[in-house]
Amino acid sequence: MLKLNNESVTDDQLKELFPDLPAGPLDVYRKKATFDWRRMKLVFDNLTTLKLKNDIWNFMRDNPLFRHQEATPSLDEQRHITTKRMYAIYSQNFIPLTKIGVEPRLFQAEAEALFMFDSSLAVKISLTFRMFSNVIQGSGRSHHYSYIEQSQRGEIGGCFALTEVSHGSNAKGMRTTATYCPDKKQFILHTPDFEAAKFWIGSLGKCATHAIVYAMLISKGKNHGLHTFVVPIRDPKTLKPYPGVTVGDIGEKIGLNGVDNGFVMFNKYHLPKEAALDKFGGVDDNGDYKTPFRDPKKRFGASLGILSGGRVHITSISANYMQKAIVIAIRYSAVRRQFGPDNSSEELPVLEYQQQQIRLVPHLATTFAMRIFCTWFGALHVSITIDNITGGGGGEDAASRGIELHALSCAAKPVCAWSSRDAIQACREATGGHGYLKASALGELRNDNDANCTYEGENSLLLQQTSNWLLTVWPRRHHLTPSDHPLGSLHFLENADHNLTKTCPWTKVEDMMEPANIIEIYKWLSVYSLKTTYEKVSSLKAAGRDNFHAKNESQPYNAVTLSLVYGENFILNHFYKSAADFHEVECRKVLVQLVALYGAFLLEKHLATLYIGGYLSGSQGVLVREAAVRLSTQLAPAAPALADTLAPPDWCLNSLLGHSDGQVYKHLQNIVMTYPGALARPQWWRDVVHWQTYAPSKL
Amino acid sequence: MLKLNNESVTDDQLKELFPDLPAGPLDVYRKKATFDWRRMKLVFDNLTTLKLKNDIWNFMRDNPLFRHQEATPSLDEQRHITTKRMYAIYSQNFIPLTKIGVEPRLFQAEAEALFMFDSSLAVKISLTFRMFSNVIQGSGRSHHYSYIEQSQRGEIGGCFALTEVSHGSNAKGMRTTATYCPDKKQFILHTPDFEAAKFWIGSLGKCATHAIVYAMLISKGKNHGLHTFVVPIRDPKTLKPYPGVTVGDIGEKIGLNGVDNGFVMFNKYHLPKEAALDKFGGVDDNGDYKTPFRDPKKRFGASLGILSGGRVHITSISANYMQKAIVIAIRYSAVRRQFGPDNSSEELPVLEYQQQQIRLVPHLATTFAMRIFCTWFGALHVSITIDNITGGGGGEDAASRGIELHALSCAAKPVCAWSSRDAIQACREATGGHGYLKASALGELRNDNDANCTYEGENSLLLQQTSNWLLTVWPRRHHLTPSDHPLGSLHFLENADHNLTKTCPWTKVEDMMEPANIIEIYKWLSVYSLKTTYEKVSSLKAAGRDNFHAKNESQPYNAVTLSLVYGENFILNHFYKSAADFHEVECRKVLVQLVALYGAFLLEKHLATLYIGGYLSGSQGVLVREAAVRLSTQLAPAAPALADTLAPPDWCLNSLLGHSDGQVYKHLQNIVMTYPGALARPQWWRDVVHWQTYAPSKL
Ligand SMILES: Cc1cc2nc3c(=O)[nH]c(=O)nc-3n(C[C@H](O)[C@H](O)[C@H](O)COP(=O)(O)OP(=O)(O)OC[C@H]3O[C@@H](n4cnc5c(N)ncnc54)[C@H](O)[C@@H]3O)c2cc1C
Ligand SMILES: Cc1cc2nc3c(=O)[nH]c(=O)nc-3n(C[C@H](O)[C@H](O)[C@H](O)COP(=O)(O)OP(=O)(O)OC[C@H]3O[C@@H](n4cnc5c(N)ncnc54)[C@H](O)[C@@H]3O)c2cc1C
């Protein structure tokens, strides 16, 4: 079901979707490419997803609502236009649920089409419609499903309200209460003070009519912990808040300003008993607490488990941002000329310089790794969710798959968000002055990606989830069976103890350019990181530290690295398999080189640990560095064609530096000459000439 | 002259300038501090600089023009307010030239006061007045000085126009021409096409009346290379451009949007011969070329040499941004509570978590290193400039000091800009959700600091300047005398060959917490990096690569690392000396710990190289990591008081998270409740409720 099945796609089908790119200075590089940039798309897309994206893009292109604005609009205007775009897209119903059942990749393909255009729009749709419905689907019962239907018809707009002013990461510390009142069969929702206000809630600032609210369920004087409620916030007919609800906008953010994040406080606000999403537990009419779980921790886990979809989704968002950034930087580097050999009058494209290559090409390789992994990961998550709803999954395997998925998503989200962060920054710097123009689009990508490091779990804290699980696995390493890790993320533990005794047998740069070898090294590194973290925690406990402190004091250089390496190891292996399996030989060759570069680039950051653990010795580390440089140099000529594979249409990418025609200066001229007021004397010119009227001079 | 001479400063003098900070949740930490946060300021400031900054801040605080605005103003408003603020400050004449002669640190203290408030304002002042005058002072002759006087009186506004659309880094590639016409004794300034338009020119977009323009001087058919001209752009009385000049604004940037960067094209624009700043070379009335330099490269070097002040200045700007970011993140971490031991009802301030400590405290140490180094470096540069003007300097030493200063500033600027980049990013992420509010101020710091990586020389390219020099030094290493490096940056080459044979003798974590040892390791690392880079270049040349290619292909992991290590080594040593020399024992103890942490933090990033070079072996690398963790943990309780040392006044810092009273939630409540329109229904509410009016539904 998760195979792409692309063998039969014809060139004509692809050409119909992707006409030839405009001729221009990028052609020199395009001609050098040994592979077909369109076919290369089939390593992460198939005809169905490509068509969907094209449909969405064509719709946007032809609709004036989706013209990018040049000058940054005011905060209010950004929210307004994003809201209108949301309804414009949503009302088109590009992927009716029935289609997703057949091709789970469609869900993410739609998101990708949106993120490539504008992240606020994509985030807003996902919060208003998808997340709201998903939570109700996951933790509600049949009488709640009418909300889903109303939401599907766009009659109400949802949001997801967990975080409070003073509590985010520590969900158990939330202080909003929902006190059950058996006389009236109502809950009384209350916010004790501003610190307990729900805060950061996306789409609540201006629009949402309903919220999924997390509150402490109190009944008969007892606090049963955090539970979810569907709470009416604003009248869907007037958008006025209901009495008892104080709701507002949290104001400007670093990025994603099209999304109206909001806050809400409840003043003894009455809800019917049916407002509780009580599939996993709740009170009966009398206020007695009932839950299908014996262990209350399990209930809490199950209700938060629904949120793992958000993390999976974010891996893919990060990949989208990287895609855009790297396309922009590679294309610009291929046309920007600066300096040249002493005896030459022609300057070289900066992509020809080794330093520029090592700054960018590894991020290009990473982008392929991410895109391939995230597409698979997203589709996997959708199929699991469908299985759960239709009852197709279940059983032991489903439980351990859930646990593994949690651990993997808690590692993959930080790995992807940080890879994207580093790539965007590298692209920004490597595009020199012009990359600092707003019109380069790189600033906005950075600002938007930043949120990926924070929401749906602060990266560093998510990594603790992963390492906590891995630490429980280590003592069981000799008895693991495939059903302990249905996704295969623990393969690195096969023969763990034996592998740890190995040292690096390779002595030539070429050896370090071989994906299979790099993967072997990563296996060692993964086992080593787990073992040393386990030992660190054990020794702290042996020295008398309790669990809380032992965990806290084994994070830096141990648990944190462990979780990252675990995530990287999975992504690297997945990339290698996808590359090696790819049906087309010319593309495959390049993909395998990208795998090698991604691997060498990752390894380089862990070189010290490889020495510390005794795996590397002498100057073997130089081989890894040299491999990264050589692979970057070898792949540089192919980079612009690889960028073509990754790029959305020009109007969608909307970057001065990233046009597929490579005519940067022409576009620059066009932009600056037509920018509103560019050539005009400022209206306030008198404040320059006659500054002494407001600033008495002491000069 | 560059000593701070702070021994005699009394507590009362300091208290007068810095009253007690407001009581609040930060007090717990403040009470733990073993040192006086006010006295700690004396490691980089003295009474004169502290007073100046206070005067400027008090002026701003009392002037309504300097109220920070909450909502981001439009681009035009940002430029307008920045311009007005510029004149308001400039007209106060806070540091008449006579004062700078006495205390060269004042120059930078003023800049610091401005940067702490708003970077656009600071950049704009420096471009409009300082840089314009400096270039004229440096490369003009006495008949040009009237421009300086007009500028000093604020009658004209300058700018500095080197970069063109298609040429920035490669200054020799500029294509603007100034053709001498002996009949009229005029130059004809001409821009052949848009690609040769001067572009990115700060303060030219809306305001400048005059520009320093770099153009190819052509006379009698011969191109004499890049020369500078003072060019009238706009009429100072009307601010209208002169005929022949097309001047405009380049639009929105990623940051620094208060600065009106602009472009200009000249259409056969006539200039009197006197417009040429021809101290280093120019034509006589007949058009015959004359220069005091025999070697034309030297003339070009001398005219660009004037620009090294810009790089020195940027090191300090970077330090200012770091200062603000780290103050914000440390104060917030000390009051933000999340999670706690299982048996406790109190949550812990997140600053108590080891992972949070290792994420932030090393950047705090780095901030001290930078602040101390940059203050010294700035003052040094000012004294050298004064020496040059008054003829006090000169001689052999002055020449080699110029070369060393160039090399050092080309390394220090990237080191500082990147340290700041990494610190700001760490602070942004470590402040979780609330750090993503615009009101945290961290987003703007990141966007503004970004420019530091690019302007006045793209970081990676500057590093080439440094390594090029070091490579010429290596063969001479046995014969270096102090006059080869008057600033002492080559001390690491003493006994270079012998030192290279050493291996790391230390086996305990405590050893790696000892600054003297870390400095010893850095010495080894510096020599090793130089030697290996030299060998790399030599082997490429031996294999037949010409100079251009040999240099290009020895950048990654070699020349780039070399230059960074050289810069870091200097800053680390300077920090150590300043700390060890500090007159006050309690402050000194903490400073020395900060030195150790800065050093361990730096070393950790070079661990792999230390292994590759055979200096470290076995698991010695763990000692360095463990040292960094322990030092971070030891220093964490002192961090809030250290932040007090670094912090500007609250209204100036202007960060919701960084107030000295630690009342984050109170301020947050205040901000969101009073944000314009926060609680109001949007005016466009009908577009939510009646979306079907503009988006026909297919749902
Ligand atoms: C753009 C955006 C949109 C959002 N949208 C929503 C939404 O729609 N609905 C919603 O409910 N929420 C939303 N949020 C909130 C978001 O989920 C939280 O901000 C996020 O979970 C981080 O929690 P926090 O802010 O409490 O971070 P904190 O926990 O306060 O983190 C601050 C710092 O403390 C550190 N720290 C905390 N605990 C520990 C520990 N035990 N050990 C080590 N370090 C620790 C963290 O690592 C971090 O460095 C949004 C946030 C953003 C930025
Ligand atoms: C905010 C801002 C303000 C500015 N203000 C002014 C001003 O007032 N006046 C003015 O004259 N200019 C100004 N500039 C321009 C600035 O000085 C240049 O942008 C800067 O020098 C970088 O040059 P570039 O843009 O040509 O970069 P490029 O040289 O085009 O750099 C692009 C990429 O190519 C790489 N590259 C180029 N050559 C090589 C090589 N030989 N080897 C390896 N890699 C290479 C670079 O490292 C970089 O990664 C400003 C710029 C900014 C961003």
Short mmCIF file of N, CA, C and O and ligand atoms in Angstrom, two decimals, chain A residues 127 131 159-170 198-203 214 253 255-256 261 451 454-461 464 548 552 555, chain B residues 332-333 336-340 350-351 353-356 359 426 428-437, ligand 1:
data_model
loop_
_atom_site.label_atom_id
_atom_site.label_comp_id
_atom_site.label_asym_id
_atom_site.label_seq_id
_atom_site.Cartn_x
_atom_site.Cartn_y
_atom_site.Cartn_z
N LEU A 127 -5.38 23.50 11.17
CA LEU A 127 -5.93 23.68 12.52
C LEU A 127 -7.46 23.78 12.51
O LEU A 127 -8.15 23.19 13.34
N MET A 131 -7.25 19.16 12.41
CA MET A 131 -6.90 18.79 13.78
C MET A 131 -8.15 18.72 14.65
O MET A 131 -8.31 17.81 15.46
N CYS A 159 -10.42 24.85 16.68
CA CYS A 159 -9.03 25.08 17.07
C CYS A 159 -8.70 24.13 18.20
O CYS A 159 -9.60 23.44 18.72
N PHE A 160 -7.44 24.10 18.58
CA PHE A 160 -6.96 23.08 19.50
C PHE A 160 -6.29 23.78 20.68
O PHE A 160 -5.23 24.39 20.53
N ALA A 161 -6.92 23.71 21.85
CA ALA A 161 -6.47 24.56 22.96
C ALA A 161 -5.93 23.74 24.13
O ALA A 161 -6.66 23.38 25.05
N LEU A 162 -4.66 23.48 24.06
CA LEU A 162 -4.00 22.75 25.14
C LEU A 162 -3.15 23.71 25.98
O LEU A 162 -3.32 23.85 27.18
N THR A 163 -2.23 24.40 25.31
CA THR A 163 -1.24 25.24 26.00
C THR A 163 -1.88 26.37 26.81
O THR A 163 -2.85 26.98 26.37
N GLU A 164 -1.31 26.62 27.98
CA GLU A 164 -1.73 27.79 28.77
C GLU A 164 -0.55 28.76 28.90
O GLU A 164 0.58 28.41 28.56
N VAL A 165 -0.83 29.92 29.42
CA VAL A 165 0.23 30.93 29.54
C VAL A 165 1.44 30.37 30.28
O VAL A 165 2.58 30.49 29.82
N SER A 166 1.19 29.72 31.39
CA SER A 166 2.35 29.28 32.18
C SER A 166 2.64 27.78 32.03
O SER A 166 3.54 27.28 32.70
N HIS A 167 1.90 27.08 31.20
CA HIS A 167 2.21 25.67 30.97
C HIS A 167 2.07 25.28 29.51
O HIS A 167 1.02 25.51 28.93
N GLY A 168 3.14 24.73 28.99
CA GLY A 168 3.12 24.23 27.64
C GLY A 168 3.62 22.80 27.63
O GLY A 168 2.85 21.85 27.61
N SER A 169 4.93 22.68 27.75
CA SER A 169 5.53 21.35 27.72
C SER A 169 4.96 20.45 28.81
O SER A 169 4.68 19.28 28.58
N ASN A 170 4.82 20.99 29.97
CA ASN A 170 4.31 20.18 31.08
C ASN A 170 2.79 20.19 31.09
O ASN A 170 2.15 20.89 31.87
N LYS A 198 -5.82 29.80 28.19
CA LYS A 198 -5.32 29.06 27.03
C LYS A 198 -4.65 30.08 26.12
O LYS A 198 -5.19 31.18 25.90
N PHE A 199 -3.50 29.74 25.59
CA PHE A 199 -2.67 30.75 24.93
C PHE A 199 -1.95 30.08 23.76
O PHE A 199 -1.57 28.93 23.86
N TRP A 200 -1.74 30.81 22.72
CA TRP A 200 -1.03 30.31 21.54
C TRP A 200 -1.94 29.55 20.60
O TRP A 200 -1.48 28.97 19.62
N ILE A 201 -3.23 29.55 20.87
CA ILE A 201 -4.13 28.66 20.16
C ILE A 201 -4.36 29.15 18.73
O ILE A 201 -4.96 30.22 18.52
N GLY A 202 -3.87 28.38 17.78
CA GLY A 202 -3.92 28.78 16.38
C GLY A 202 -5.35 28.83 15.86
O GLY A 202 -6.11 27.89 16.03
N SER A 203 -5.69 29.95 15.24
CA SER A 203 -6.99 30.19 14.63
C SER A 203 -8.04 30.66 15.64
O SER A 203 -9.18 30.92 15.27
N TYR A 214 -8.49 21.48 26.65
CA TYR A 214 -7.99 20.53 27.65
C TYR A 214 -8.17 21.15 29.03
O TYR A 214 -7.69 22.26 29.27
N LYS A 253 3.78 37.61 15.73
CA LYS A 253 4.75 36.56 16.02
C LYS A 253 5.98 36.73 15.14
O LYS A 253 6.02 37.59 14.26
N GLY A 255 6.94 34.62 12.95
CA GLY A 255 6.52 34.19 11.62
C GLY A 255 5.09 33.72 11.65
O GLY A 255 4.38 33.91 12.65
N LEU A 256 4.65 33.11 10.55
CA LEU A 256 3.29 32.55 10.48
C LEU A 256 2.24 33.58 10.86
O LEU A 256 1.24 33.24 11.52
N ASN A 261 -3.17 33.40 16.11
CA ASN A 261 -3.08 32.68 17.38
C ASN A 261 -3.79 33.50 18.45
O ASN A 261 -3.71 34.72 18.46
N ALA A 451 9.12 27.87 14.04
CA ALA A 451 8.02 27.33 14.85
C ALA A 451 8.08 25.81 14.91
O ALA A 451 7.69 25.20 15.90
N THR A 454 9.49 24.29 17.90
CA THR A 454 8.83 24.57 19.17
C THR A 454 7.46 23.93 19.33
O THR A 454 7.19 23.30 20.35
N TYR A 455 6.60 24.11 18.34
CA TYR A 455 5.24 23.61 18.60
C TYR A 455 5.14 22.10 18.43
O TYR A 455 6.04 21.47 17.92
N GLU A 456 4.07 21.57 18.91
CA GLU A 456 3.87 20.11 18.97
C GLU A 456 5.03 19.45 19.72
O GLU A 456 5.43 18.33 19.41
N GLY A 457 5.55 20.16 20.70
CA GLY A 457 6.62 19.60 21.51
C GLY A 457 7.96 20.25 21.20
O GLY A 457 8.46 20.16 20.09
N GLU A 458 8.51 20.93 22.22
CA GLU A 458 9.81 21.57 22.05
C GLU A 458 10.82 20.47 21.68
O GLU A 458 10.86 19.42 22.32
N ASN A 459 11.64 20.74 20.67
CA ASN A 459 12.53 19.69 20.15
C ASN A 459 13.31 18.94 21.23
O ASN A 459 13.32 17.71 21.25
N SER A 460 13.97 19.67 22.11
CA SER A 460 14.82 19.00 23.10
C SER A 460 14.01 18.08 24.00
O SER A 460 14.50 17.05 24.45
N LEU A 461 12.78 18.50 24.27
CA LEU A 461 11.97 17.69 25.16
C LEU A 461 11.43 16.46 24.43
O LEU A 461 11.35 15.37 25.02
N GLN A 464 13.74 13.61 24.57
CA GLN A 464 13.70 12.82 25.82
C GLN A 464 12.72 11.66 25.71
O GLN A 464 12.95 10.59 26.27
N PHE A 548 14.35 11.18 38.14
CA PHE A 548 14.19 12.52 37.58
C PHE A 548 15.56 13.17 37.34
O PHE A 548 15.86 13.65 36.23
N ASN A 552 17.72 13.93 33.83
CA ASN A 552 18.09 15.31 33.51
C ASN A 552 19.59 15.47 33.30
O ASN A 552 20.04 16.28 32.49
N GLN A 555 21.35 14.18 29.72
CA GLN A 555 20.90 14.68 28.42
C GLN A 555 22.07 15.17 27.55
O GLN A 555 22.27 14.65 26.45
N TYR B 332 14.47 34.86 31.33
CA TYR B 332 13.24 34.07 31.16
C TYR B 332 13.41 32.67 31.73
O TYR B 332 12.53 32.15 32.41
N SER B 333 14.55 32.06 31.48
CA SER B 333 14.79 30.69 31.99
C SER B 333 14.79 30.65 33.51
O SER B 333 14.52 29.61 34.10
N ARG B 336 10.75 31.06 34.18
CA ARG B 336 9.86 30.10 33.55
C ARG B 336 10.00 28.77 34.28
O ARG B 336 11.09 28.20 34.32
N ARG B 337 8.91 28.30 34.84
CA ARG B 337 8.96 27.01 35.53
C ARG B 337 8.21 25.97 34.73
O ARG B 337 7.16 26.25 34.17
N GLN B 338 8.76 24.78 34.70
CA GLN B 338 8.11 23.71 33.96
C GLN B 338 8.63 22.38 34.53
O GLN B 338 9.83 22.21 34.71
N PHE B 339 7.76 21.52 34.86
CA PHE B 339 8.11 20.20 35.44
C PHE B 339 8.80 20.36 36.81
O PHE B 339 9.14 21.46 37.23
N GLY B 340 9.00 19.23 37.42
CA GLY B 340 9.68 19.22 38.71
C GLY B 340 9.84 17.79 39.17
O GLY B 340 9.29 16.87 38.54
N VAL B 350 13.33 26.55 34.49
CA VAL B 350 13.97 25.69 33.49
C VAL B 350 15.49 25.88 33.47
O VAL B 350 16.21 25.01 32.99
N LEU B 351 15.97 26.97 34.01
CA LEU B 351 17.42 27.17 34.12
C LEU B 351 18.08 26.08 34.97
O LEU B 351 19.29 25.87 34.90
N TYR B 353 17.60 22.92 34.64
CA TYR B 353 17.82 21.67 33.89
C TYR B 353 19.15 21.71 33.17
O TYR B 353 19.49 22.69 32.50
N GLN B 354 19.88 20.62 33.30
CA GLN B 354 21.21 20.58 32.71
C GLN B 354 21.20 20.86 31.21
O GLN B 354 22.07 21.56 30.69
N GLN B 355 20.17 20.33 30.54
CA GLN B 355 20.12 20.53 29.09
C GLN B 355 19.92 22.01 28.76
O GLN B 355 20.51 22.54 27.82
N GLN B 356 19.11 22.69 29.54
CA GLN B 356 18.90 24.12 29.32
C GLN B 356 20.21 24.88 29.62
O GLN B 356 20.56 25.83 28.94
N ARG B 359 22.63 24.54 26.83
CA ARG B 359 22.15 25.28 25.65
C ARG B 359 22.42 26.77 25.78
O ARG B 359 22.54 27.46 24.76
N ALA B 426 19.96 29.84 19.66
CA ALA B 426 19.80 29.03 20.87
C ALA B 426 18.82 29.71 21.82
O ALA B 426 17.95 29.06 22.41
N ARG B 428 16.43 31.83 21.09
CA ARG B 428 15.08 31.75 20.52
C ARG B 428 14.47 30.38 20.84
O ARG B 428 13.35 30.28 21.35
N GLU B 429 15.18 29.33 20.56
CA GLU B 429 14.61 28.00 20.78
C GLU B 429 14.42 27.71 22.26
O GLU B 429 13.45 27.08 22.66
N ALA B 430 15.37 28.16 23.06
CA ALA B 430 15.33 27.83 24.49
C ALA B 430 14.27 28.62 25.25
O ALA B 430 14.04 28.38 26.43
N THR B 431 13.63 29.57 24.59
CA THR B 431 12.55 30.28 25.26
C THR B 431 11.18 29.73 24.87
O THR B 431 10.15 30.33 25.20
N GLY B 432 11.17 28.60 24.18
CA GLY B 432 9.92 27.91 23.89
C GLY B 432 8.91 28.78 23.17
O GLY B 432 9.27 29.67 22.40
N GLY B 433 7.64 28.50 23.42
CA GLY B 433 6.58 29.21 22.71
C GLY B 433 6.68 30.72 22.83
O GLY B 433 6.71 31.43 21.82
N HIS B 434 6.78 31.23 24.03
CA HIS B 434 6.76 32.69 24.20
C HIS B 434 7.94 33.37 23.49
O HIS B 434 7.86 34.55 23.15
N GLY B 435 9.00 32.63 23.31
CA GLY B 435 10.13 33.18 22.56
C GLY B 435 9.79 33.42 21.10
O GLY B 435 10.53 34.11 20.40
N TYR B 436 8.68 32.86 20.66
CA TYR B 436 8.28 33.03 19.25
C TYR B 436 7.36 34.24 19.06
O TYR B 436 7.00 34.58 17.95
N LEU B 437 7.02 34.89 20.16
CA LEU B 437 6.28 36.15 20.04
C LEU B 437 7.21 37.23 19.50
O LEU B 437 8.38 37.29 19.88
C1 LIG C 1 3.58 29.21 16.35
C2 LIG C 1 3.01 28.43 17.49
C3 LIG C 1 1.73 27.89 17.39
C4 LIG C 1 1.19 27.17 18.45
N1 LIG C 1 -0.08 26.67 18.31
C5 LIG C 1 -0.66 26.03 19.39
C6 LIG C 1 -1.99 25.56 19.32
O1 LIG C 1 -2.66 25.70 18.28
N2 LIG C 1 -2.52 24.96 20.40
C7 LIG C 1 -1.81 24.78 21.53
O2 LIG C 1 -2.35 24.21 22.47
N3 LIG C 1 -0.53 25.21 21.64
C8 LIG C 1 0.07 25.83 20.59
N4 LIG C 1 1.36 26.29 20.70
C9 LIG C 1 2.12 26.12 21.95
C10 LIG C 1 3.22 25.10 21.84
O3 LIG C 1 2.69 23.82 21.74
C11 LIG C 1 4.18 25.23 23.04
O4 LIG C 1 4.75 26.49 22.99
C12 LIG C 1 5.26 24.18 22.97
O5 LIG C 1 4.73 22.95 23.30
C13 LIG C 1 6.44 24.50 23.90
O6 LIG C 1 6.02 24.59 25.20
P1 LIG C 1 6.41 25.83 26.11
O7 LIG C 1 6.17 27.05 25.36
O8 LIG C 1 5.74 25.60 27.40
O9 LIG C 1 7.97 25.66 26.32
P2 LIG C 1 8.71 25.55 27.71
O10 LIG C 1 8.50 24.21 28.27
O11 LIG C 1 8.43 26.71 28.55
O12 LIG C 1 10.19 25.61 27.19
C14 LIG C 1 11.13 26.64 27.54
C15 LIG C 1 12.50 26.01 27.63
O13 LIG C 1 12.57 25.19 28.79
C16 LIG C 1 13.08 23.94 28.44
N5 LIG C 1 12.58 22.91 29.33
C17 LIG C 1 11.33 22.77 29.81
N6 LIG C 1 11.26 21.67 30.56
C18 LIG C 1 12.47 21.09 30.56
C19 LIG C 1 13.02 19.90 31.12
N7 LIG C 1 12.30 19.10 31.87
N8 LIG C 1 14.31 19.60 30.85
C20 LIG C 1 15.05 20.41 30.10
N9 LIG C 1 14.60 21.53 29.55
C21 LIG C 1 13.31 21.87 29.78
C22 LIG C 1 12.63 23.73 27.02
O14 LIG C 1 13.42 22.75 26.40
C23 LIG C 1 12.82 25.11 26.45
O15 LIG C 1 14.16 25.26 26.09
C24 LIG C 1 1.93 26.98 19.64
C25 LIG C 1 3.22 27.53 19.74
C26 LIG C 1 3.75 28.24 18.68
C27 LIG C 1 5.14 28.80 18.81
#
